[in-house]
Coordinates of C-alpha atoms and ligand atoms in Angstrom, one line a residue:
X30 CA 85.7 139.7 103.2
X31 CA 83.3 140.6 100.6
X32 CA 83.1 138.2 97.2
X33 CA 83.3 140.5 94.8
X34 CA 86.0 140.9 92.1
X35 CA 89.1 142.7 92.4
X36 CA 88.8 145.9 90.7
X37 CA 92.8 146.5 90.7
X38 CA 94.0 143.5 88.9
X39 CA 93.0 143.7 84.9
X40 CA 92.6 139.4 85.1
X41 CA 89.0 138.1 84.5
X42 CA 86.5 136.6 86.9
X43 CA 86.5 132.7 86.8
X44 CA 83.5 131.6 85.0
X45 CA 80.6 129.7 86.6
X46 CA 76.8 130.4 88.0
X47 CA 76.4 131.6 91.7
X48 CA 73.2 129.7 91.6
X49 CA 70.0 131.0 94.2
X50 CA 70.4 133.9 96.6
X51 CA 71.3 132.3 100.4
X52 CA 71.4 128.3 99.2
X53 CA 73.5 129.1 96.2
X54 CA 74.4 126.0 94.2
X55 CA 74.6 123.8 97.7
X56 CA 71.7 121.6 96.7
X57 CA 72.8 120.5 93.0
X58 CA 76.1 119.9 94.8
X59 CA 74.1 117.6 97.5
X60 CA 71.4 115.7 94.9
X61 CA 74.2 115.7 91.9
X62 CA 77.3 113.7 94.0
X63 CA 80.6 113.7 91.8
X64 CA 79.2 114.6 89.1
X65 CA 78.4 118.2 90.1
X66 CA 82.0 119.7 90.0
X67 CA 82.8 117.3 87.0
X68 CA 79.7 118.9 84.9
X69 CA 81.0 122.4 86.0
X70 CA 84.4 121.9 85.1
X71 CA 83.4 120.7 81.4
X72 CA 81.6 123.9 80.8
X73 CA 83.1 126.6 82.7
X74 CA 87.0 125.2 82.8
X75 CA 89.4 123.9 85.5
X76 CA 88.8 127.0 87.6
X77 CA 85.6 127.9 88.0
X78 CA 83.1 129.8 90.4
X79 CA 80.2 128.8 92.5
X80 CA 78.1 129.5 96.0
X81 CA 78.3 126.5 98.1
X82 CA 77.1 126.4 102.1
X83 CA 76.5 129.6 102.2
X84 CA 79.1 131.7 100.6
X85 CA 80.8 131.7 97.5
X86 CA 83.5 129.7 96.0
X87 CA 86.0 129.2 93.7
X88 CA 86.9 125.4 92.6
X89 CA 90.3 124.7 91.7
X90 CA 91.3 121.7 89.3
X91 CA 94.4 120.3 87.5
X92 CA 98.2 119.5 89.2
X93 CA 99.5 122.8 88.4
X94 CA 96.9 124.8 89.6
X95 CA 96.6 122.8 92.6
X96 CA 100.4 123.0 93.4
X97 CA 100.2 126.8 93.5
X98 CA 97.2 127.1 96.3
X99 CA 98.5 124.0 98.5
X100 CA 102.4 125.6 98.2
X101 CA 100.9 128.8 98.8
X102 CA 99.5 128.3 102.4
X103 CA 100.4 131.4 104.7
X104 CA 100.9 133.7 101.8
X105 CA 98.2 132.8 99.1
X106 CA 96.0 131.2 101.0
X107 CA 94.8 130.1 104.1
X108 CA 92.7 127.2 105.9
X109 CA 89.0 128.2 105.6
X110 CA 86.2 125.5 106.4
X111 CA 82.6 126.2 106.0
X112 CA 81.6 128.0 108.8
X113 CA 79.5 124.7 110.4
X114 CA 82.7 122.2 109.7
X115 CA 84.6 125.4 111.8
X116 CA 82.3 125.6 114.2
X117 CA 82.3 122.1 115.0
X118 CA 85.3 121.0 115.0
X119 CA 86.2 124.0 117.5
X120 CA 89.2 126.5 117.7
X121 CA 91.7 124.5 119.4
X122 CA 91.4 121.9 116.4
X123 CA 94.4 121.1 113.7
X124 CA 91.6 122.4 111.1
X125 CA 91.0 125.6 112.1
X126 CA 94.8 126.7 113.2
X127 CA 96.8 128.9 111.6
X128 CA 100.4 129.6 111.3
X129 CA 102.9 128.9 114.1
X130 CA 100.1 127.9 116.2
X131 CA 99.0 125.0 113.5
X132 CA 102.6 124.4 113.0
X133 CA 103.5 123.9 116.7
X134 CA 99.7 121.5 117.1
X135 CA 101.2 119.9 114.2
X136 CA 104.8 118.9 115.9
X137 CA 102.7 117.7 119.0
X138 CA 100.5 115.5 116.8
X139 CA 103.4 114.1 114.6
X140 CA 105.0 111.6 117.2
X141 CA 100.8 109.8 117.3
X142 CA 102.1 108.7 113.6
X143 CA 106.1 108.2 113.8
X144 CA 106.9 104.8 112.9
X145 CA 107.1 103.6 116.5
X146 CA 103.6 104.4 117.3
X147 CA 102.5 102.9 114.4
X148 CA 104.2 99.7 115.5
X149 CA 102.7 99.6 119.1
X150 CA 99.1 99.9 117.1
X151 CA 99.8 97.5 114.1
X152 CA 98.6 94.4 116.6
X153 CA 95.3 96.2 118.1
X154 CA 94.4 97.2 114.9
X155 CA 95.0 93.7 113.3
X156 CA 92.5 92.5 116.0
X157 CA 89.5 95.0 115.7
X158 CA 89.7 94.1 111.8
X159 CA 89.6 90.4 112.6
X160 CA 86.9 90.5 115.0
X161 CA 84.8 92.6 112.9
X162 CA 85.3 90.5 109.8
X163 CA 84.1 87.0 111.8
X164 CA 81.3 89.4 113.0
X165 CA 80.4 90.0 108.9
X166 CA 80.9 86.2 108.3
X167 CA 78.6 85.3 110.9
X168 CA 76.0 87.1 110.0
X169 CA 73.8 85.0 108.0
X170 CA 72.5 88.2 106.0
X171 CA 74.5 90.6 103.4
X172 CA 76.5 93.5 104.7
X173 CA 75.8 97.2 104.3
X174 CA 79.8 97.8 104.2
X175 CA 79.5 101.5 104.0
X176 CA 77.5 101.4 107.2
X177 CA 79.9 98.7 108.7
X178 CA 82.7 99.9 107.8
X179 CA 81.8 103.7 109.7
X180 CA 81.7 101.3 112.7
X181 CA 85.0 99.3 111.8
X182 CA 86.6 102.5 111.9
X183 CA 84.9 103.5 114.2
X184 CA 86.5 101.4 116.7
X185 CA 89.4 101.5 115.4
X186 CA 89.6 105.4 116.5
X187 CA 87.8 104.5 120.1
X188 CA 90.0 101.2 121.1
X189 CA 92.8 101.8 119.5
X190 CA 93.8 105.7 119.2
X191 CA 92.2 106.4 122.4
X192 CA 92.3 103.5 124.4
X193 CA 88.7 104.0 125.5
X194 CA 87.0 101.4 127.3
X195 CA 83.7 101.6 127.2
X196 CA 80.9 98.9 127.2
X197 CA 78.7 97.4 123.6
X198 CA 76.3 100.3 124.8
X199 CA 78.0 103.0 125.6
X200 CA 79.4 102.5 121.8
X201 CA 76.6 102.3 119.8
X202 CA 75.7 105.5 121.4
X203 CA 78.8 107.1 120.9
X204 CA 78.6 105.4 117.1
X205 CA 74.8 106.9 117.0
X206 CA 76.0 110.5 117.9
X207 CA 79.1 110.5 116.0
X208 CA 77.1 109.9 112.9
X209 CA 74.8 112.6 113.5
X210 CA 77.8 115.2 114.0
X211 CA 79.5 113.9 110.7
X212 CA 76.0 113.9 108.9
X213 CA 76.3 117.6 109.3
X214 CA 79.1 118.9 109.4
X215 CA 78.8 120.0 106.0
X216 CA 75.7 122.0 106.5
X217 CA 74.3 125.6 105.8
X218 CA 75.2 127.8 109.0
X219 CA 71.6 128.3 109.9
X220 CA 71.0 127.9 114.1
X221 CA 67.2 126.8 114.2
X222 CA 65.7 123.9 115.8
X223 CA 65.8 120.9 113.5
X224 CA 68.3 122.5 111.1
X225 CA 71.0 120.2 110.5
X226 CA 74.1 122.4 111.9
X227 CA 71.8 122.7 115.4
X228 CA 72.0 119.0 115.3
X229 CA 75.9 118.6 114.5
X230 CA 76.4 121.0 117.5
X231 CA 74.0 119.1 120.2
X232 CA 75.8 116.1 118.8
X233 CA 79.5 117.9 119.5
X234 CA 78.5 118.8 122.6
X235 CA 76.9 115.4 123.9
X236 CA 80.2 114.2 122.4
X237 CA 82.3 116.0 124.2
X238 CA 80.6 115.5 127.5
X239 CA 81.2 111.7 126.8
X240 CA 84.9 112.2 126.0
X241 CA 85.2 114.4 129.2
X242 CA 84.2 111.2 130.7
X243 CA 86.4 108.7 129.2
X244 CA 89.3 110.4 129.2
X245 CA 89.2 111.2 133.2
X246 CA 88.2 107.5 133.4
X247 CA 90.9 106.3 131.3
X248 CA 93.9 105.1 132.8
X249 CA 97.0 107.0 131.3
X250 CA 100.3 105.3 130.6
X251 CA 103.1 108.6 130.0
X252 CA 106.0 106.4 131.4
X253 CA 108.6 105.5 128.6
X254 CA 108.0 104.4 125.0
X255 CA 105.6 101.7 125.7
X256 CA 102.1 103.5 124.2
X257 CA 99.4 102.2 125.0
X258 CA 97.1 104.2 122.6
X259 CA 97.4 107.6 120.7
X260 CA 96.0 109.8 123.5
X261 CA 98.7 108.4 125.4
X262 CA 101.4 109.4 122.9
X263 CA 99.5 112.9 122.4
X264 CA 100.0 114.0 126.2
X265 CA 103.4 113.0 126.0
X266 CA 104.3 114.3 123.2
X267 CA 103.0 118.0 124.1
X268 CA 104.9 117.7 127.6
X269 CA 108.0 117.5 125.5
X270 CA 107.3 120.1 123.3
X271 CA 106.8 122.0 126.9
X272 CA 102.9 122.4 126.8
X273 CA 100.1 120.7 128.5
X274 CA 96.7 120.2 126.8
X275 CA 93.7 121.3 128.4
X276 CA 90.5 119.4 129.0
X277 CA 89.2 121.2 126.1
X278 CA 92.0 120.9 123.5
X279 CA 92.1 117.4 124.3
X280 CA 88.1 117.2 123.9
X281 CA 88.6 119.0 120.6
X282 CA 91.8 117.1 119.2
X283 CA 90.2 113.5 120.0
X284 CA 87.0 114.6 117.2
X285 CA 89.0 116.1 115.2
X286 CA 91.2 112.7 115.0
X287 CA 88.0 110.7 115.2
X288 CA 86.4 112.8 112.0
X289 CA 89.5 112.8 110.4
X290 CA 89.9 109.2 110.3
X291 CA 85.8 107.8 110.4
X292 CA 84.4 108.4 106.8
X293 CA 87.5 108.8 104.9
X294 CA 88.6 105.2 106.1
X295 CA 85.3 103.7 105.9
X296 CA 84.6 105.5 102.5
X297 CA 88.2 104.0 101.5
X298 CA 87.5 100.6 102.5
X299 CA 84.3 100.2 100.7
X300 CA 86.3 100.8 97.6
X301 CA 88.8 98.5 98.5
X302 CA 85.8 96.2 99.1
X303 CA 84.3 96.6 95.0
X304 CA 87.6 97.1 93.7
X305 CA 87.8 93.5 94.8
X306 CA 84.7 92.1 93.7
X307 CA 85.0 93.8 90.2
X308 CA 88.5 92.6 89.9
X309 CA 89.0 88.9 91.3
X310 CA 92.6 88.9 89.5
X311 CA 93.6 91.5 91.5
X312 CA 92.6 89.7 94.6
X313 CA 94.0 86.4 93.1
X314 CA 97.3 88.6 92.8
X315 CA 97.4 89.7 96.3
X316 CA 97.6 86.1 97.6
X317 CA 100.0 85.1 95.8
X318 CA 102.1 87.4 97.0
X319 CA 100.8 86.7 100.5
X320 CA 101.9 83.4 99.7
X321 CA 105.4 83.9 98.5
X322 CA 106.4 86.4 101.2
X323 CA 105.0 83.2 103.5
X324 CA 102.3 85.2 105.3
X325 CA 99.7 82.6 103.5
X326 CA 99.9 79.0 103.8
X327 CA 97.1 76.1 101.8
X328 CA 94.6 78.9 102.1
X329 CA 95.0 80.5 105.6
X330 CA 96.9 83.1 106.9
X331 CA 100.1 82.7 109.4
X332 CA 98.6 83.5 113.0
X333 CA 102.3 85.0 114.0
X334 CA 103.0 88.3 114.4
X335 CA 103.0 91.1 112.1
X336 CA 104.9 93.5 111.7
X337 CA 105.5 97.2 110.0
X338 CA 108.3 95.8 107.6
X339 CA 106.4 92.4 106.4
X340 CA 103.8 94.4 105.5
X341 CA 105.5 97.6 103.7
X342 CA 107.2 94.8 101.7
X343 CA 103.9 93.6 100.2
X344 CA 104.5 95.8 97.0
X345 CA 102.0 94.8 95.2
X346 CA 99.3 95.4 97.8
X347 CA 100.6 99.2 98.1
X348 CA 99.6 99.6 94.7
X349 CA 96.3 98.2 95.0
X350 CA 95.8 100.9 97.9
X351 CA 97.4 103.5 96.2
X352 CA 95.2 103.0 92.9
X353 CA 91.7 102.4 95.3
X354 CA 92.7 106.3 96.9
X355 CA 93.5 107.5 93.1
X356 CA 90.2 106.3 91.3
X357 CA 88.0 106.7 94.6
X358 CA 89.5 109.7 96.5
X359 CA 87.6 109.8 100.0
X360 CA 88.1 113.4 100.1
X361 CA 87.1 115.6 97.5
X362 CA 89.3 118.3 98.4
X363 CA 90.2 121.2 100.7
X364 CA 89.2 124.6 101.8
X365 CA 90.9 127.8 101.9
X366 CA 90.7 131.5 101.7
X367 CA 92.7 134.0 99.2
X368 CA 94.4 136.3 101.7
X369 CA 95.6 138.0 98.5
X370 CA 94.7 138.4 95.0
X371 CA 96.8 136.0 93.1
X372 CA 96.4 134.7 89.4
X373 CA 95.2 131.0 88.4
X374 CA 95.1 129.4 84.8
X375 CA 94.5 133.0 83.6
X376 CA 91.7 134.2 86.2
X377 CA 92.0 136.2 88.8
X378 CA 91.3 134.6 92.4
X379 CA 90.4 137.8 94.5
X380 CA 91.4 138.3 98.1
X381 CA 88.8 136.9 100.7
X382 CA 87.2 134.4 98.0
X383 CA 87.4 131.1 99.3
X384 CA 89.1 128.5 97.4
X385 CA 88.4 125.2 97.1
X386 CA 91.2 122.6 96.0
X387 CA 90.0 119.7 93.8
X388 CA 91.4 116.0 94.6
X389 CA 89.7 114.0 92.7
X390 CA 88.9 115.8 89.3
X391 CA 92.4 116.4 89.6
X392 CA 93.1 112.7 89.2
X393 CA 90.4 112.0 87.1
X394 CA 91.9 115.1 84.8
X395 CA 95.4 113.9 84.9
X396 CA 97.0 113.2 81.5
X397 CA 100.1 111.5 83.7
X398 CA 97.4 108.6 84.1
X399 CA 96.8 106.3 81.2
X400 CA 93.4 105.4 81.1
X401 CA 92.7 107.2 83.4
X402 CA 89.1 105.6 84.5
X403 CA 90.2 102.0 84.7
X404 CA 91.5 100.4 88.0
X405 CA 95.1 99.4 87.5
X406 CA 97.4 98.9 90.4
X407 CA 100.4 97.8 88.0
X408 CA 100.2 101.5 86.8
X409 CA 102.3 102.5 90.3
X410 CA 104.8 99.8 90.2
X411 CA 108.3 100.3 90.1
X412 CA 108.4 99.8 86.4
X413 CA 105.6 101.8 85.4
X414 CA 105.5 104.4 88.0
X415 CA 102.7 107.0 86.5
X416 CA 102.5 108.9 89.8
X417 CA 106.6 109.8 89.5
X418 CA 105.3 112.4 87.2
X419 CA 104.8 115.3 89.7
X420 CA 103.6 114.8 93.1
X421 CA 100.5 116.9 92.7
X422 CA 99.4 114.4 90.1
X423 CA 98.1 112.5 92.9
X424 CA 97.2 113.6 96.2
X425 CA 94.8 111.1 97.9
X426 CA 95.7 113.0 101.2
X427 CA 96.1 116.4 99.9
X428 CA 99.9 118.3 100.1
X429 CA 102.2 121.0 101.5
X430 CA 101.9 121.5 105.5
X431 CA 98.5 120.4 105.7
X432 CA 98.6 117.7 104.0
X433 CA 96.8 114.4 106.3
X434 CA 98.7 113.8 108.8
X435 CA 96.8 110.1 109.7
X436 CA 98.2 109.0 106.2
X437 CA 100.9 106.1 107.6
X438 CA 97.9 104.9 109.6
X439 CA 95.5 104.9 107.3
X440 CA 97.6 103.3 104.7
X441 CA 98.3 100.4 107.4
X442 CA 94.8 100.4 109.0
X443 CA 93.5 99.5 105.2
X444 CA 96.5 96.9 103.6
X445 CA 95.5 95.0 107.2
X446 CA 92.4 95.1 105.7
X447 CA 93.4 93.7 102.5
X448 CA 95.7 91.0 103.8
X449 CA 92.6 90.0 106.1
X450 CA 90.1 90.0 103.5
X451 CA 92.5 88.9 100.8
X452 CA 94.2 85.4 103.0
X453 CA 90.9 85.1 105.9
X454 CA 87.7 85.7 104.2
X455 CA 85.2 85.0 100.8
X456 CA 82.9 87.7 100.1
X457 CA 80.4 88.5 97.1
X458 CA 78.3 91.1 95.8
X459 CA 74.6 90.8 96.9
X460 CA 72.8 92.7 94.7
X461 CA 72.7 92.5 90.8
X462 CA 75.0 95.4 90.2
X463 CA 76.9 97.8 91.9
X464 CA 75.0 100.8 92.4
X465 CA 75.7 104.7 91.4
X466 CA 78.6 106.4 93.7
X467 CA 78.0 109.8 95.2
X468 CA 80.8 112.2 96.9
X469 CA 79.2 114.0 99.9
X470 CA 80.1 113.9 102.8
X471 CA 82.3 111.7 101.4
X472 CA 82.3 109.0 98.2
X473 CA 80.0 106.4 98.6
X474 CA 78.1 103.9 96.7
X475 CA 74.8 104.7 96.8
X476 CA 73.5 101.5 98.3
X477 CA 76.5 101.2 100.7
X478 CA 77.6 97.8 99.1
X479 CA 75.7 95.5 100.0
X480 CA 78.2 92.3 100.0
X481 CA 77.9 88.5 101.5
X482 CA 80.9 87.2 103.8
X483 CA 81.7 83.9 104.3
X484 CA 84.0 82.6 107.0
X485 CA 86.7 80.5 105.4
X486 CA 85.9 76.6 105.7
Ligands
LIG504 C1 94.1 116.2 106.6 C2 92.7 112.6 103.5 C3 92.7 109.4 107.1 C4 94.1 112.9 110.2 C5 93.7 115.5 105.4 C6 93.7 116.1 104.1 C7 93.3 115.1 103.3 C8 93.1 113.9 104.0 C9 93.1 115.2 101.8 C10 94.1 117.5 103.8 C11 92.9 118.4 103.8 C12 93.3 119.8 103.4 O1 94.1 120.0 102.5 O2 92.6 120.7 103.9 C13 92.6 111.5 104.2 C14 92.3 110.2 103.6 C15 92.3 109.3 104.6 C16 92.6 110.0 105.9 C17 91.9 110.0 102.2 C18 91.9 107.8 104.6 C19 92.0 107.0 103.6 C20 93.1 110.1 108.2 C21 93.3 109.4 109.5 C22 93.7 110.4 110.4 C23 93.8 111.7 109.6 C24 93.1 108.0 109.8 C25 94.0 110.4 111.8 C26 93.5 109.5 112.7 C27 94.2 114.1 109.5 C28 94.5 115.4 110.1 C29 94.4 116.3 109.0 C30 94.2 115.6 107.8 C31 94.7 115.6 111.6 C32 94.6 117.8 109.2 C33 96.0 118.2 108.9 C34 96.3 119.7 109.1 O3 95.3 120.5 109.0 O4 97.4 120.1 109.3 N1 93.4 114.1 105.4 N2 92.8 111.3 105.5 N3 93.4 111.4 108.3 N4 94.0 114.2 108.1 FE1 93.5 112.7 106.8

């Protein structure tokens, strides 16, 4: 796969500067956040080229444009992650699977998400965001909810996915290491001591030893429909799609699901967090329609049990999430490689270039979105309903077969959120103003947010 242009096919190049030989553009991308790609795209256009961790790259913007690569996996395109995100996810994860193979891993993962599962988790999940909020409340000084949120989330993937139970320590470590591997799994493939990809694969591999350990540990529950956890449903599920999963397969799977899931929820949250605190009539909003669907009562939220239905009826609150995910897309985008020369907004896109999808220029670009920089929830209600204008208009979780497959859960894990910190808690910003917001490894304040709880009197 050489990156050089297609000598066959009469199209231009995509414009765009391939930056410095070896590091490319990668470290305007790093010190300039979102605003790298957006500067690009206003000079060059909504396709346009780079050289980005080590190899070059063409980024893709605009509904249209994205439609074609996403529809076009397995004939246009394929998966292609930088080679240290490959590398350390491992080739037995969802990520780096191609074709029947990623379609068969994807079957097997499904039934972790159906409806039922969801369900069995709704309660566990409910509990770790409880906990965790009386923990912010008691702490006498402001919250980094960036950094707390990682850990929120976390937990949520330890307890509750996996069913792990390990002790306050062997957490933190876990925690500790996990950062380090998500710190750099965006880095340049170089293999020398102290270089950041070394470090995301001692991390991996202290993290799989651990996993190794919990997992044999763990007791398992296959029997009947029961789940206990998502590991639980995972093993089952590949039985009855006739497989088993090896030791390693499962090692990879469970950081796969544990990346997947860490900084895009906690980067999510956060936003859910400001959006908040910028907006208290939003918030205000919220409760009162906690209080007419009688989930909030003289200021406190009913104990009894939730459920999946009382909370997919809380309309309002789905398009609070859906408009944190559209102005604050955790994920920037995707990565893939032309298997074949194919044309794009009047460029050529040469076979073997990778391709990066854009999610959130894409939104921010969208003309289906009326002002398109101000948070607006009421924009996706039934009556308004900007986001009926073509599903790649809005992809918080990307699209086609690889779109996010954690999407149900996420969706839940954060409107549990919201309900908690909308009926159980008082928060407020504790710093003058809410700092700058940067997209790598995925967007960020800059400060983390630094926010006061308060328990509710
Ligand atoms: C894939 C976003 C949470 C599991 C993706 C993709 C996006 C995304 C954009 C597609 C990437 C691509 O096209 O290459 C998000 C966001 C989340 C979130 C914004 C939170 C707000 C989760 C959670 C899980 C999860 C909680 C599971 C625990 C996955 C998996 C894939 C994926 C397994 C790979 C699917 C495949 O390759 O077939 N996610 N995600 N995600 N996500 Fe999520």
């Amino acid at each position: 796969w050489t990156a050089t242009r297609d000598r066959n096919c009469k199209l231009p190049m995509p414009k765009g500067s391939m930056g410095f030989p070896i590091i490319g553009e990668t470290c305007h991308w790093v010190m300039q956040g979102a605003g790298f790609h957006a500067s690009r795209r206003q000079k060059y256009g909504n396709v346009f080229k780079t050289h980005l961790l080590g190899r070059p790259l063409i980024r893709v913007t605009g509904a249209e444009n994205v439609r074609k690569v996403l529809m076009g996996e397995h004939t246009l395109v394929s998966v292609d992650w930088p080679q240290s995100t490959s590398t350390l996810l491992g080739p037995n994860s969802l990520a780096n699977s191609i074709g029947d193979i990623h379609r068969k891993r994807r079957k097997i993962f499904a039934k972790v998400f159906s409806h039922e599962a969801l369900e069995s988790y709704l309660p566990k999940i409910q509990q770790v965001i409880q906990e965790t909020l009386r923990v912010w409340s008691s702490n006498p000084e402001p919250i980094n909810v960036y950094r707390e949120s990682q850990r929120l989330s976390f937990q949520m993937a330890i307890r509750v996915l996996l069913g792990f139970r390990v002790s306050e320590e062997e957490m933190r470590f876990l925690f500790h290491t996990f950062q380090e591997f998500v710190d750099n799994v965006f880095s340049l493939p170089i293999d020398l001591p102290f270089s950041g990809y070394r470090k995301g694969i001692r991390a991996r591999d202290t993290l799989q030893k651990a996993i190794e350990k919990a997992i044999r540990e763990k007791p398992l529950c296959t029997q009947g429909k029961d789940y206990s956890d998502a590991l639980d449903v995972l093993l089952e599920s590949a039985k009855e799609n006739g497989t088993e999963l090896s030791m390693q397969e499962l090692k990879e799977s469970t950081i796969e699901l544990i990346f997947a899931a860490f900084a895009t929820t906690a980067s999510a949250s956060t936003s859910l967090v400001m959006q908040l605190l910028k907006h208290p009539a939003v918030l205000e909003k919220m409760r009162e329609e906690l209080r007419n669907c009688g989930l909030l009562h003289d200021g406190c939220l009913c104990q009894g049990e939730l459920r999946l239905d009382s909370i997919y009826n809380l309309k309002y609150l789905d398009c609070v999430i859906k408009e944190v995910l559209r102005l604050y897309a955790p994920v920037s985008g995707g990565y893939r490689i032309a298997m074949q020369t194919f044309e794009l907004d009047g460029v050529q896109i040469p076979k073997g270039w990778s391709v990066m999808y854009s999610i959130r220029d894409t939104h921010d670009t969208s003309a289906v979105f009326k002002d398109v920089q101000a948070f607006d929830p009421d924009r996706f209600s039934a009556e308004r309903g900007e986001d009926r204008e073509g599903r790649f208009h809005y992809l918080p979780f990307g699209g086609g077969v690889r779109s996010c497959l954690g999407k149900q859960l996420a969706t839940l894990f954060l409107k549990l959120l919201a309900v908690e910190l909308a009926g159980g808690s008082r928060f407020e910003l504790a710093s003058r103003t809410f700092s700058r917001m940067v997209s790598v490894p995925v967007v960020h304040p800059t400060d983390g947010l630094r926010v006061k709880f308060f328990g509710l009197d």
